[in-house]
Amino acid sequence: MKKRWQIKVTGIVQGVGFRPFVWRLANRLGLTGFVFNNPQGVVIEAEGEGEALEAFVRFLKTDAPPLAVVESVSWQEIPTNSDAEFKIVESHRDAERIVLISPDVATCDDCLRELFDPNDRRYLYPFLNCTNCGPRFTIIVDVPYDRERTTMAVFPMCPDCEREYHDPNDRRFHAQPTACPRCGPKVRLIARNSNGEWEEICQDNEAIKETARRLLEGQIVAIKGLGGYHLACDAANENAVKRLRQSKHREFKPFALMTPDLKTAHQLAFISPEEEALLTSWRRPIVLMRRRPDANVAESVAPKHRDLGIMLPYTPLHHLLMSEVKRTLVMTSGNLSDEPIAYKDDDAFQRLGKMVDAFLVHNREIHIRCDDSVTRVVKGQELLIRRSRGYAPQPVLLPFETPVPLLAVGAMLKNTFALCRNRYAFISHHIGDLDNYAAFKAFVEGVEHFKRLFAIEPQAVVYDLHPDYPSTRYALDYADERDLPSIGVQHHHAHVAAVMAEYGLKGPVIGVAYDGTGYGTDGTIWGGEILLATYESFERAAHLEYVPMPGGEKAVRESWRMAASWLMRSFGNEGKELSFGIAERVGLDRWNQVWKLLHSDLPQPQTSSIGRLFDAVASLLGICDIGAYEGHPAIWLEMVAAQWTRKIGGWWSGTGDWSEDFWQPPFAFELTDAAPIVMKATPVISGIVEALKRNLPVEQIAAQFHASVADATLRACIKIRERTGVNKVVLSGGVMQNVLLLGWLIELLNREGFKVFVPTKLPPNDGGICFGQGAIAARLLRDNSND
């Protein structure tokens, strides 16, 4: 006896070939009916024998297309209709919608074969794609995801593309960005003429060949990609790389690289199986990996850095260009340092025109900018540094539903925001540092785009406690204008809660949150925090001792100021004479002025920041006195420490391997007994000074400092466990991007029987803050609604 079922499928099921998969499956099982997209996902009405319907529902879950993420499949029996066949019908739009939109997807193997097949009609076409790959998030204007609601709407399909688009048996069935040389976007090379004016030089494949020729000559070219412009040059050409650094005003921060293929990547870096899997995944992030000593890249690509950030080509345009240059390119964001990536053509020419020799552009509009994602592997697990292209806007699930839709605005640095509804947290692409006006504007525009895309109108707003963060001011204004509740969340509590929510931990947990800056509940600058935390509240169980930040915000960039502060705390007035060259490097007058400031009655911010302690040690060891970018002194300190660990063949080699050669550090933090535990670093600073007096290698001292931080953290966690019985430890905060320290902490805590949780779906830095904010607010609102 025939039955008819209405089946609803939710998840990432639009733009990933799900409807043609349903069509083929229904025909295979002899079912009739139809399938369509609606704003909640996919709706199917299928009619046939009961056994066939049961198999149909089972295969929807188990055999879905590779890019689909099926969250739920529900069904109910409805009256039969006796359809003649199974059809794919037009998308439906209605009032409420929750659509999970696919991120942009790297070129699939099938399209890659067509790209280089002389007999294929899309041979060498830089914009080919199919239902399994191509642009998604960056071209979507609205949902449901159909061509007329993407930036491809301005390209009418030719008869051949139209036929493929409407054929359920074709790989391009309802592939919204599908195109070919006859009907799709075009690529052009633009360079300055003899009068200094920009003009088109050539088009199509000639443009790509000419771009390759110019790059090999040492020119810098701006290349329009998937989510914005890249600045490209020959990675082995020191002059070109130096010129690019000067143009971007980016003195030391490493550049990303794009290699033609995996074989070339292996020639540049030591690559583990886990790292190779990330490199070749459909997300195609930049993967940070340990460079080989003989890597053929200019020194200026990553000055004084142990690692190289490498990605593989992820668009047909990239594949064509890399097949022409046949060597590694610098492929860095198209912007000046600290600005958002350029993605609009007019803006790109205005901002990048003085930095480059040519532009390789195309006429497919980018609707929303999206930087490359950056990730790495620690102890076999992914550790995201920047979550953007290939990841956003895929949601991360909250462990419980939020009673009302939420907007969590994140922090100021490495900003991302989240719109939360039910259990979904739709986390934005990387926005950047909001102290830059252009980045703040992108933040505001991004919030509005996500609200429209996911049809979420926030009923509450969540923000960081820091009163001067642009995101905080925006949140308070947003809530005030709409008469909405606003919820302030302490910075480090949000760090810890983000990891709790990722793993579905109920709490309490011991939350280690180490970073550079976070506004404390006492009005000081926190950053060396160990919390006893649930979602609802936290206890400050341990923290680094306070020291002043002479010069306030200047001490964030000028690490030598923090060296002076810690010398003052450790030695009093005698510390002034223990600069070990700092006074000469920064100037005796400036050194004396800071000491005068430390002795004055002028108010100075107090900080418990581990990040600032790393800065101080980097300066004290002569590694870095002034940071050129966020985390710069601490990163170089880690690089120097890693040289020692590799030299002695012990501790942690940089790949996550542990050696029994780890020993108790020769200098250790002093921990007080009363709660909150104060981790006193003055013995460590004293030990470092003594080691410098003995002329011990700087690499050895740097490694021993890392060991002392890991040791102090372990001892503090043990004391907290003895008092509370809590055995789960969460590790988060920007300092946890230090893989030397993180590797040691994981190993030491595991050895002592702790259950250790490290973020894998979101960065440990402030890029994950919004998720923790959303989880805390959702739980608070949920508890209040149950009262």
mmCIF file of C-alpha atoms in Angstrom, residues 25-142:
data_model
loop_
_atom_site.group_PDB
_atom_site.id
_atom_site.type_symbol
_atom_site.label_atom_id
_atom_site.label_comp_id
_atom_site.label_asym_id
_atom_site.label_seq_id
_atom_site.Cartn_x
_atom_site.Cartn_y
_atom_site.Cartn_z
ATOM 1 C CA LEU A 25 17.555 8.946 -4.701
ATOM 2 C CA ALA A 26 13.774 9.181 -5.185
ATOM 3 C CA ASN A 27 14.001 7.906 -8.765
ATOM 4 C CA ARG A 28 16.249 5.034 -7.682
ATOM 5 C CA LEU A 29 13.687 3.955 -5.071
ATOM 6 C CA GLY A 30 10.698 4.435 -7.377
ATOM 7 C CA LEU A 31 9.174 7.325 -5.442
ATOM 8 C CA THR A 32 7.108 10.216 -6.808
ATOM 9 C CA GLY A 33 6.572 13.705 -5.379
ATOM 10 C CA PHE A 34 8.739 16.808 -5.229
ATOM 11 C CA VAL A 35 11.487 18.647 -3.344
ATOM 12 C CA PHE A 36 12.084 22.365 -2.811
ATOM 13 C CA ASN A 37 14.187 24.760 -0.752
ATOM 14 C CA ASN A 38 12.475 26.874 1.850
ATOM 15 C CA PRO A 39 13.968 29.310 4.365
ATOM 16 C CA GLN A 40 14.289 26.559 6.998
ATOM 17 C CA GLY A 41 16.100 24.061 4.732
ATOM 18 C CA VAL A 42 14.639 21.475 2.343
ATOM 19 C CA VAL A 43 11.076 20.137 2.183
ATOM 20 C CA ILE A 44 10.256 16.867 0.429
ATOM 21 C CA GLU A 45 6.960 15.169 -0.321
ATOM 22 C CA ALA A 46 7.612 11.568 -1.322
ATOM 23 C CA GLU A 47 5.068 8.884 -2.231
ATOM 24 C CA GLY A 48 5.619 5.158 -2.597
ATOM 25 C CA GLU A 49 5.793 1.867 -0.756
ATOM 26 C CA GLY A 50 6.478 2.008 2.983
ATOM 27 C CA GLU A 51 9.801 0.164 2.767
ATOM 28 C CA ALA A 52 11.016 2.512 0.023
ATOM 29 C CA LEU A 53 10.079 5.560 2.101
ATOM 30 C CA GLU A 54 11.931 4.193 5.134
ATOM 31 C CA ALA A 55 15.018 3.554 2.995
ATOM 32 C CA PHE A 56 14.666 7.020 1.486
ATOM 33 C CA VAL A 57 14.756 8.727 4.909
ATOM 34 C CA ARG A 58 17.676 6.555 5.999
ATOM 35 C CA PHE A 59 19.729 7.430 2.899
ATOM 36 C CA LEU A 60 18.999 11.147 3.350
ATOM 37 C CA LYS A 61 21.060 10.931 6.532
ATOM 38 C CA THR A 62 23.789 8.523 5.475
ATOM 39 C CA ASP A 63 24.410 9.287 1.781
ATOM 40 C CA ALA A 64 24.107 13.101 1.643
ATOM 41 C CA PRO A 65 26.489 15.047 -0.640
ATOM 42 C CA PRO A 66 29.970 15.657 0.809
ATOM 43 C CA LEU A 67 29.414 19.368 1.520
ATOM 44 C CA ALA A 68 26.013 18.877 3.152
ATOM 45 C CA VAL A 69 25.622 18.920 6.927
ATOM 46 C CA VAL A 70 22.325 17.284 7.860
ATOM 47 C CA GLU A 71 21.233 18.549 11.266
ATOM 48 C CA SER A 72 17.819 16.887 11.414
ATOM 49 C CA VAL A 73 15.355 14.848 9.339
ATOM 50 C CA SER A 74 11.706 14.809 10.432
ATOM 51 C CA TRP A 75 8.654 13.425 8.670
ATOM 52 C CA GLN A 76 4.904 12.961 8.956
ATOM 53 C CA GLU A 77 2.363 11.035 6.906
ATOM 54 C CA ILE A 78 0.043 13.080 4.689
ATOM 55 C CA PRO A 79 -2.689 12.171 2.142
ATOM 56 C CA THR A 80 -1.501 10.577 -1.101
ATOM 57 C CA ASN A 81 -1.496 12.616 -4.314
ATOM 58 C CA SER A 82 -0.600 10.118 -7.088
ATOM 59 C CA ASP A 83 2.108 12.256 -8.758
ATOM 60 C CA ALA A 84 3.334 10.986 -12.110
ATOM 61 C CA GLU A 85 7.018 11.612 -11.321
ATOM 62 C CA PHE A 86 9.428 13.137 -8.820
ATOM 63 C CA LYS A 87 10.228 16.812 -9.480
ATOM 64 C CA ILE A 88 12.439 19.596 -8.215
ATOM 65 C CA VAL A 89 10.289 22.697 -7.802
ATOM 66 C CA GLU A 90 11.011 26.379 -7.161
ATOM 67 C CA SER A 91 12.170 27.612 -3.778
ATOM 68 C CA HIS A 92 9.552 28.850 -1.317
ATOM 69 C CA ARG A 93 9.868 31.996 0.794
ATOM 70 C CA ASP A 94 7.873 32.453 3.976
ATOM 71 C CA ALA A 95 7.923 34.265 7.297
ATOM 72 C CA GLU A 96 10.392 32.513 9.584
ATOM 73 C CA ARG A 97 13.606 31.043 8.315
ATOM 74 C CA ILE A 98 16.682 29.311 9.653
ATOM 75 C CA VAL A 99 18.937 28.440 6.747
ATOM 76 C CA LEU A 100 22.461 27.155 7.242
ATOM 77 C CA ILE A 101 24.583 28.621 4.470
ATOM 78 C CA SER A 102 27.648 26.847 3.138
ATOM 79 C CA PRO A 103 31.019 28.565 3.348
ATOM 80 C CA ASP A 104 32.991 29.123 0.146
ATOM 81 C CA VAL A 105 34.432 25.843 -1.103
ATOM 82 C CA ALA A 106 37.750 25.129 -2.828
ATOM 83 C CA THR A 107 37.722 23.860 -6.424
ATOM 84 C CA CYS A 108 36.754 20.174 -6.512
ATOM 85 C CA ASP A 109 38.696 17.468 -8.351
ATOM 86 C CA ASP A 110 36.053 17.138 -11.093
ATOM 87 C CA CYS A 111 36.202 20.848 -11.916
ATOM 88 C CA LEU A 112 39.992 20.781 -11.767
ATOM 89 C CA ARG A 113 40.072 18.027 -14.389
ATOM 90 C CA GLU A 114 37.783 20.065 -16.634
ATOM 91 C CA LEU A 115 39.900 23.185 -16.112
ATOM 92 C CA PHE A 116 42.945 21.566 -17.709
ATOM 93 C CA ASP A 117 41.148 19.380 -20.296
ATOM 94 C CA PRO A 118 41.581 20.902 -23.809
ATOM 95 C CA ASN A 119 38.446 19.068 -24.936
ATOM 96 C CA ASP A 120 36.229 20.575 -22.264
ATOM 97 C CA ARG A 121 34.216 23.700 -23.042
ATOM 98 C CA ARG A 122 35.408 25.260 -19.776
ATOM 99 C CA TYR A 123 39.078 24.640 -20.562
ATOM 100 C CA LEU A 124 41.206 27.274 -18.772
ATOM 101 C CA TYR A 125 38.087 29.137 -17.621
ATOM 102 C CA PRO A 126 38.931 30.810 -14.289
ATOM 103 C CA PHE A 127 35.372 30.798 -12.893
ATOM 104 C CA LEU A 128 34.146 27.246 -13.400
ATOM 105 C CA ASN A 129 32.403 25.609 -10.441
ATOM 106 C CA CYS A 130 29.667 23.091 -9.662
ATOM 107 C CA THR A 131 27.341 22.101 -6.839
ATOM 108 C CA ASN A 132 30.332 20.658 -4.966
ATOM 109 C CA CYS A 133 32.586 23.718 -5.061
ATOM 110 C CA GLY A 134 32.911 27.422 -5.685
ATOM 111 C CA PRO A 135 31.764 30.663 -4.077
ATOM 112 C CA ARG A 136 28.860 30.597 -1.640
ATOM 113 C CA PHE A 137 28.974 32.936 1.365
ATOM 114 C CA THR A 138 30.822 35.742 -0.407
ATOM 115 C CA ILE A 139 28.270 36.057 -3.232
ATOM 116 C CA ILE A 140 24.978 35.499 -1.373
ATOM 117 C CA VAL A 141 22.815 38.598 -1.050
ATOM 118 C CA ASP A 142 19.757 36.911 0.479
#
